[in-house]
Amino acid sequence: MKPAPFVHHAPRTLEEAVAVLGEVGHDGKVLAGGQSLIPLLSMRLASPAHLVDVNGVAGLDAVEVTDTHVRVGALVRHAGLERHDGAAAALPLLRQALRNVAHPAIRTRGTTVGSIAHADPSGEMPAVTVLTGGVVEAAGPRGRREIAAADFFTGPLETTLAEDELVVAVRFGLLPAGTRTGFVESARRSGDYALAGVALAVGMDGDVVTSATASFVSVTPVPDVLDLGPALAGRSVGDLPLDDVAELVRSHVGPESDIHAPADYRRMLAAELTRRVLTTTTTPTEGAA
Amino acid sequence: MTDAATEQLLEITLRVNGVRRTASAPARRLLSDFLRHDLGLTGTHVGCEHGVCGACTVLLDGEPARACLVFAVTAQAHEVTTVEGIGHDPANLSPVQQAFAECHALQCGFCTPGFITTITAYLDENPQPTPEEAREAISGNLCRCTGYQNIVKAVVRASEIVREREEETR
Amino acid sequence: MTTRQVGEPVQRREDPRLLTGNGRYLDDLGLGALQAAFVRSPHAHARVVDIDITDAWELDGVEAIYTWEDLDGRVGEPLPVLIPHPALTHPRTGYCLAKSEVNHVGEAVVMVVARDRYVAEDACGRIHVTYETLKPVVGLENARAATRLVHDDAPGNVAANLLQEVGDVDSAMAAAPNTLTLELEIERSACMPMEGKGVYARWDADDASLRIYSSTQTSTGVRAAVAAKLEMPLAKVEVVTPDVGGGFGVKIMHPWPEEVLVPWAARRLGRDVKWTEDRREHFVSSAHERGQLQEVTVGFDDDGRLLALDVRFWHDNGAYTPYGIIVPIITATQLLGPYKPGAYRVEFWSLYTNTVLVTPYRGAGRPQGCYAMERTMDAIAAHLGLDRTEVRSRNFIQPDEMPYDQGLMFQDGRPLKYDSGDFPASLAKLKDLVGWDDFAAYREQAAREGRRVGLGIGCYVEGTGVGPYEGGHVQVETSGRVNVATGLTTQGQGHQTVLAQIVADQLGVRLEDVHVTTGDTRRMAYAVGTFASRGAVMSGNAVALAAKVVRDKALRIAADALEVSADDLEIVDGVISVKGAPGTSIDLKTIAVMSNPLRYAFDTAAQAATQFAGTFDPDKPPVADDDEPGLEGQDFYSPTQATFANGMHAAVVETDPVTAEIRILRYCVIHDCGVMVNPMIVEGQVHGGVAQGVGGALYERMVYDEGGQLLNASFMDFLVPYASEVPHVETDHLETPSPLNPLGLKGAGEAGTIPVTAVIASAVEDAEGFPIRSMPISPAELWELRRQHSSVPVALEGAS
C-alpha cells in the first residue's frame, strides 16, 4: 500500500498555489491535512499526477472571531480549532462537533476546511457548516468567490468547487444570542465514521423554544438543514413534542445501507439521537451559547 | 502519471529527535517509511497504512500524528519525535516506558511505540488522568494483545512516575 | 535463599528492548534488501488466461517478475497438505503463484521484485492479467447447496466429513423426556495481528546456504518446508524468527507462498529479498476462521441432565485445506466443555468456498464449540425454567471423576482425556465474583431506571500443551551467563521471561543471568511451534528438564572438586555450596571452566581450563568416555497427551431500549491453567483473549459479497475494538495443577477468547428475552431481531 508517483508542488503563497492549481488542477489534488486523501493514495484508489501541497502557504492558518462569524483558514487543524477558546465561546457547536471527528492524532493533522471541501456525508464539519449558514471562500484562476454552504455541497464527495479552485477559508456564522447547540453521534467504535449524527441549534426565550434547526451526519446525501421550528416553536422545555420531532427527522433523512447498518436502522438512530440531543440541549445549564 | 523511472528525488530535511536529518527520497515517501527506511529509525511501526491503528504515531511538532498519513516532504523542516526520541536506552526508560514495563502493558510490542508517543504527549497536557480519562486517551490506538487494561493502568502509573521523578530531583 | 521465581509476577525481560524502539521485527531487518510485491487475483473464481508483464519491465528499479511458468522444480508444485487426516478425503492446496485457476480474491498470481516496495507496487499496477471469470461459491449455505463447485473434483464442495459417536445417541434421544433443536450460526473473523506476515531471505552464494527470517509461529516448520520446496539440504537452510508482532494462529500456518518464493527469489537473484505484508494483503491473502453453521439436538431429563447430544455442523474452510481439518476437529471434541454429554454424536462437513482459507485463530474451533454447547445449556434452562448455573452444575464432571475420558479422539490423534479441573469450585467462584444470585435485584432496579440489562455465562475446557514435543538447551558460560534455547517461537507471550523463571529455579541461578532464545533453528533444530497454548507447558517443561541435566552435571563436577557427595550440595544464585556449610562453595561459572578442558588460553577463565592447569590424572582422558565438554545440556519434553485448562466467564450487558446498542458493563473471568509461572503474564493473556473475544462477539466479521469480494478489508471497516470498546476484566484464579507434567502447568494463551461469544450471546438473550442464535451481533441486528420478536416496548420508545 504505497502511493503512486506524483509531482509535488509546494507553493509558498496563495498566488503561487492558485497559479499551480490553474496549471495542474485538472490532474491534481490539493494536499492540506491529508488524513482522508493519503489513505486513498496509499490504496491507489486515487492517483493524481500532481499534488499541490498547501501546507507551506503563508496566511492560511488563522482563526478569526468577529461579531458575525468564526473564520477558519484552510490550514487550521481540527485540534487547533477545537482548542481555540475564542471560537468555542462564540460558537460552542464547533468544539461540540470537533470532539467527534476521528481520533485526536487525526485531528492534529486533519484540517477543518479540508474535511468540508472533501464533502463526505459522514463528516461532522459539513453538517456544522450548513447549520451555521457557513460560507466557503474559494480562490482560483478566475479570482476569489464566496459560496454559501447551501450551494456548496452537491452530492457525496461532490461540491461546486472547480478542480482548479482552492478553499481558502470557511466562515461559520454565529447563531443568535441565546441559541443553544448540541452535537451527538453514534458510531460502531469510538472515532469511527458515525452511523448517524445530529447537529442541533435551538433558540430559547426562557424555557420556551423559539426556533430549532438540525443537520445530520451520515444519513443525508448532502448536509442540509431541517427546520424543526414547526414542531417546536412556542413549546416549553417540559413539554417538547419529541415524537413529532422524531417523525420529522425520520421523514427528512435518506440514509443508505452499508455493511455496518441498514438504512432503516440509521433512520431510527437519527431520529432517536435528535430526541436525545434535543433533550440535553434544552436542559438548563447545557449548551448555552 | 509520472513514471518511477523519472521520479524526482528530493532532499528532505527534518529535525528528528532533536537532530537534523537529511535524506533524499521521492515526494511520495510516507513519513513512516522515511523514518524507518531512509533514516533507519525502525522503532516507528507500520500496522495499517491507512491511519486507523495508530502504531506509526509520532509527535510532529510535539503533537501526535500518524506517520503513515503524512508525506515526509510535508514534514520538511518540522520537528519529529519518535519512540527513540522518548527513550532509546533500555537501561534508562522514560516514565511512560517504565510504567509500561511495570504494568505489563505490552505483549508483542508492535503497537507499543505508537502508544508511548501518544501517551507521552497526552500526559504533558493532562498530568493526572483518571483511569476513565486514560482509557479515552488511548482509544485511538489499536492493540491486539493486551486488551488495553494494563495500558490504562500504565497511563495512570506513568503520571505517578513523572511526579516521583520530579520529587527526586527537587 | 533466593526467591523462587516461578509463581512471581516478575517484570518481563523483553520489555526494555521493545519499549525503546530496539525491538527487531521482520520489516526492521534487511535495510536495502530488494522488496517483493504481488499481483493478486481480483476475482474469487477465475481461470488465468494470460499474463502480460511487458509494461512492468519498463520501470526503472524492477529486478524480477515471476509467474507460475518461472517456478522451477518443486516450487512449481502445489503447496503441501500440512496435516493430512483420513477424513480429509479431498484435500486441495494452491500453488505459490496461481497456475491456471484462482480460487479466492487475493490469491497470488505474479511476484515482482524491485528496488523498493513503491516501485514493486508500480510494477504490479502495470501487469495485465486476463481472467476468464467463473461463478464463485460464497458462504456456507451456497457451499452446502453445491449447485456450483469450488474444485471440480471435490463433489459437494466437501473437503472432509467426520463422524464420531460415543454411546447410542438415537436410543438415548428417543428415550429422553425432553428434546430441543437449535440452529446456530457464527461468522468469520480473523487473527489480525498488528504486524502482518513477512519474510526476508539472504542467500550466501559462497556457502550455498540460505538464512531466512520469517514472522512465523514455527521456524523449524518453515525451515523444513522451504528446504523441501527448494530441494536444499536442511543443513544449508536456517530460519530465524525475529520479534513477532502478534500471531494468534495465522502465523502457524506454513509455508505461506511468500515463505517459499522470497527465499527462492533470493537464491535465484543472488540478492537479499524481503516481503512485508501490508494490511490489505493480510485481509485477503492470509487466513480467516470461525465461520460455521451448527445444528444441535439435545435430549435431557426434567432436571436438565444431558442424556443425548447430537451435533452436526458445517465448517467453512475457504478455498484450500493446507492446514487440514484441525479447526473443525477441535470444535467437534472441545464442544463438550466441562460436561458429561450422555450419548454424544458429532458430525461435521468441512466445505470449500471461494474465500480466503481458514486456519486456526486463537481458540481454534473452541469458541464455536463453546458457543454451541453453552447456547444449548441456556436453552435447556429456559425450557425447564431453571437457573442457568444450576443446569450447568448438574452436568459437570466432578473433581473425583478426574481423569475423565470423553471417549473421543482429540486433535493430536490421542484420547480426549481431561487430566484435572474442579468445575464446581470454579462455578462457585464465578457466581461470587459476578454476584450471580444478586442479579435479579439489580435487574429490577435497572428496569425502574428504564435500563435493560442481562447476565450471561459461558464455561469451557481447553486442551492445551499438545505434543508431540519441544526441546530445551541450557548452557552455562564461564562468565556465569546462562543461555537457554528452545525451538518454539514467541509472539508476545513473554517466553524470554517465563522460561528464564523456570530455569532460574531449576538451576539455582539469578533471573538476570538467564538469557532465552526462541525460534532460531541455529540454536535448536528440533521444535514444533507456538500454538494450542503449548508454550509454557511444552517448552517450560523442556527447559526445566534441560536445566536438570546441567544441574546434575554441575553437582557431579562440584562434588568431585569439593570431595563431598552431590546429594549434600545446593545451588543458590549461581554458587554451589554444601548445604548447611556455606563456606565450602564453588561458583557455577567455575564449574563451567572445569567442565571444558582447553588447549588454548584466550582469557583468564580459559587459562584456568587449559590442559596444564591444576592437577589431573594422566591415566584418564581429559573428557571421560561418558561425558562431553562444557556445562550444557539438552532434553526434550514429550507428553502422552494434552493438558486440559478450563475457565468460566460471566458478563453483564446493557442494551439500549431504543437504539439496541450493546454495552458490556462487567466482565468476570475465573481461570484455571494449573500452576501460574508468572501470574502477571497469565492475567495479560486473559485480558487480551477477552478483548479478542469481545471483537468476535460484537464487532468483527468478514463481509463477503455474492461475488466473493471482501467488502471490509481494512481497519476502517473490520472493527478491531479500541480501548473504548473493551470492558475492564475482573479475574480470579483457581490453580489445579496438571498431574501430567512436573511443573503442573496447563496452557493459558487462548483461554480468554474461547467463551466470550457464548457469554455475550447469553447476556444479550437474558436482557432481551428472545433467543440469540447468530453471532456476532451488531446493534442494527439486535434492533432487527427486536422487530421480528415485536419486543420494542411502545412505552419505552415513547419515553423521554
PDB file of C-alpha atoms in Angstrom, chain B residues 123 129-131 134 151-161 163:
ATOM      1  CA  LEU B 123       0.451  13.386  29.903  1.00  0.00           C
ATOM      2  CA  PRO B 129      -5.653  11.480  34.422  1.00  0.00           C
ATOM      3  CA  THR B 130      -8.276   9.246  35.988  1.00  0.00           C
ATOM      4  CA  PRO B 131      -8.490   5.673  34.676  1.00  0.00           C
ATOM      5  CA  ALA B 134      -6.660   7.351  30.465  1.00  0.00           C
ATOM      6  CA  ILE B 151      -2.210   0.114  29.216  1.00  0.00           C
ATOM      7  CA  VAL B 152      -4.863   2.103  31.046  1.00  0.00           C
ATOM      8  CA  LYS B 153      -3.110   1.176  34.257  1.00  0.00           C
ATOM      9  CA  ALA B 154       0.240   2.231  32.788  1.00  0.00           C
ATOM     10  CA  VAL B 155      -1.049   5.670  31.827  1.00  0.00           C
ATOM     11  CA  VAL B 156      -2.046   6.335  35.410  1.00  0.00           C
ATOM     12  CA  ARG B 157       1.169   4.800  36.714  1.00  0.00           C
ATOM     13  CA  ALA B 158       3.261   6.888  34.322  1.00  0.00           C
ATOM     14  CA  SER B 159       1.737  10.043  35.726  1.00  0.00           C
ATOM     15  CA  GLU B 160       2.834   8.897  39.178  1.00  0.00           C
ATOM     16  CA  ILE B 161       6.357   8.138  37.964  1.00  0.00           C
ATOM     17  CA  ARG B 163       5.779  13.081  39.866  1.00  0.00           C
TER      18      ARG B 163
END
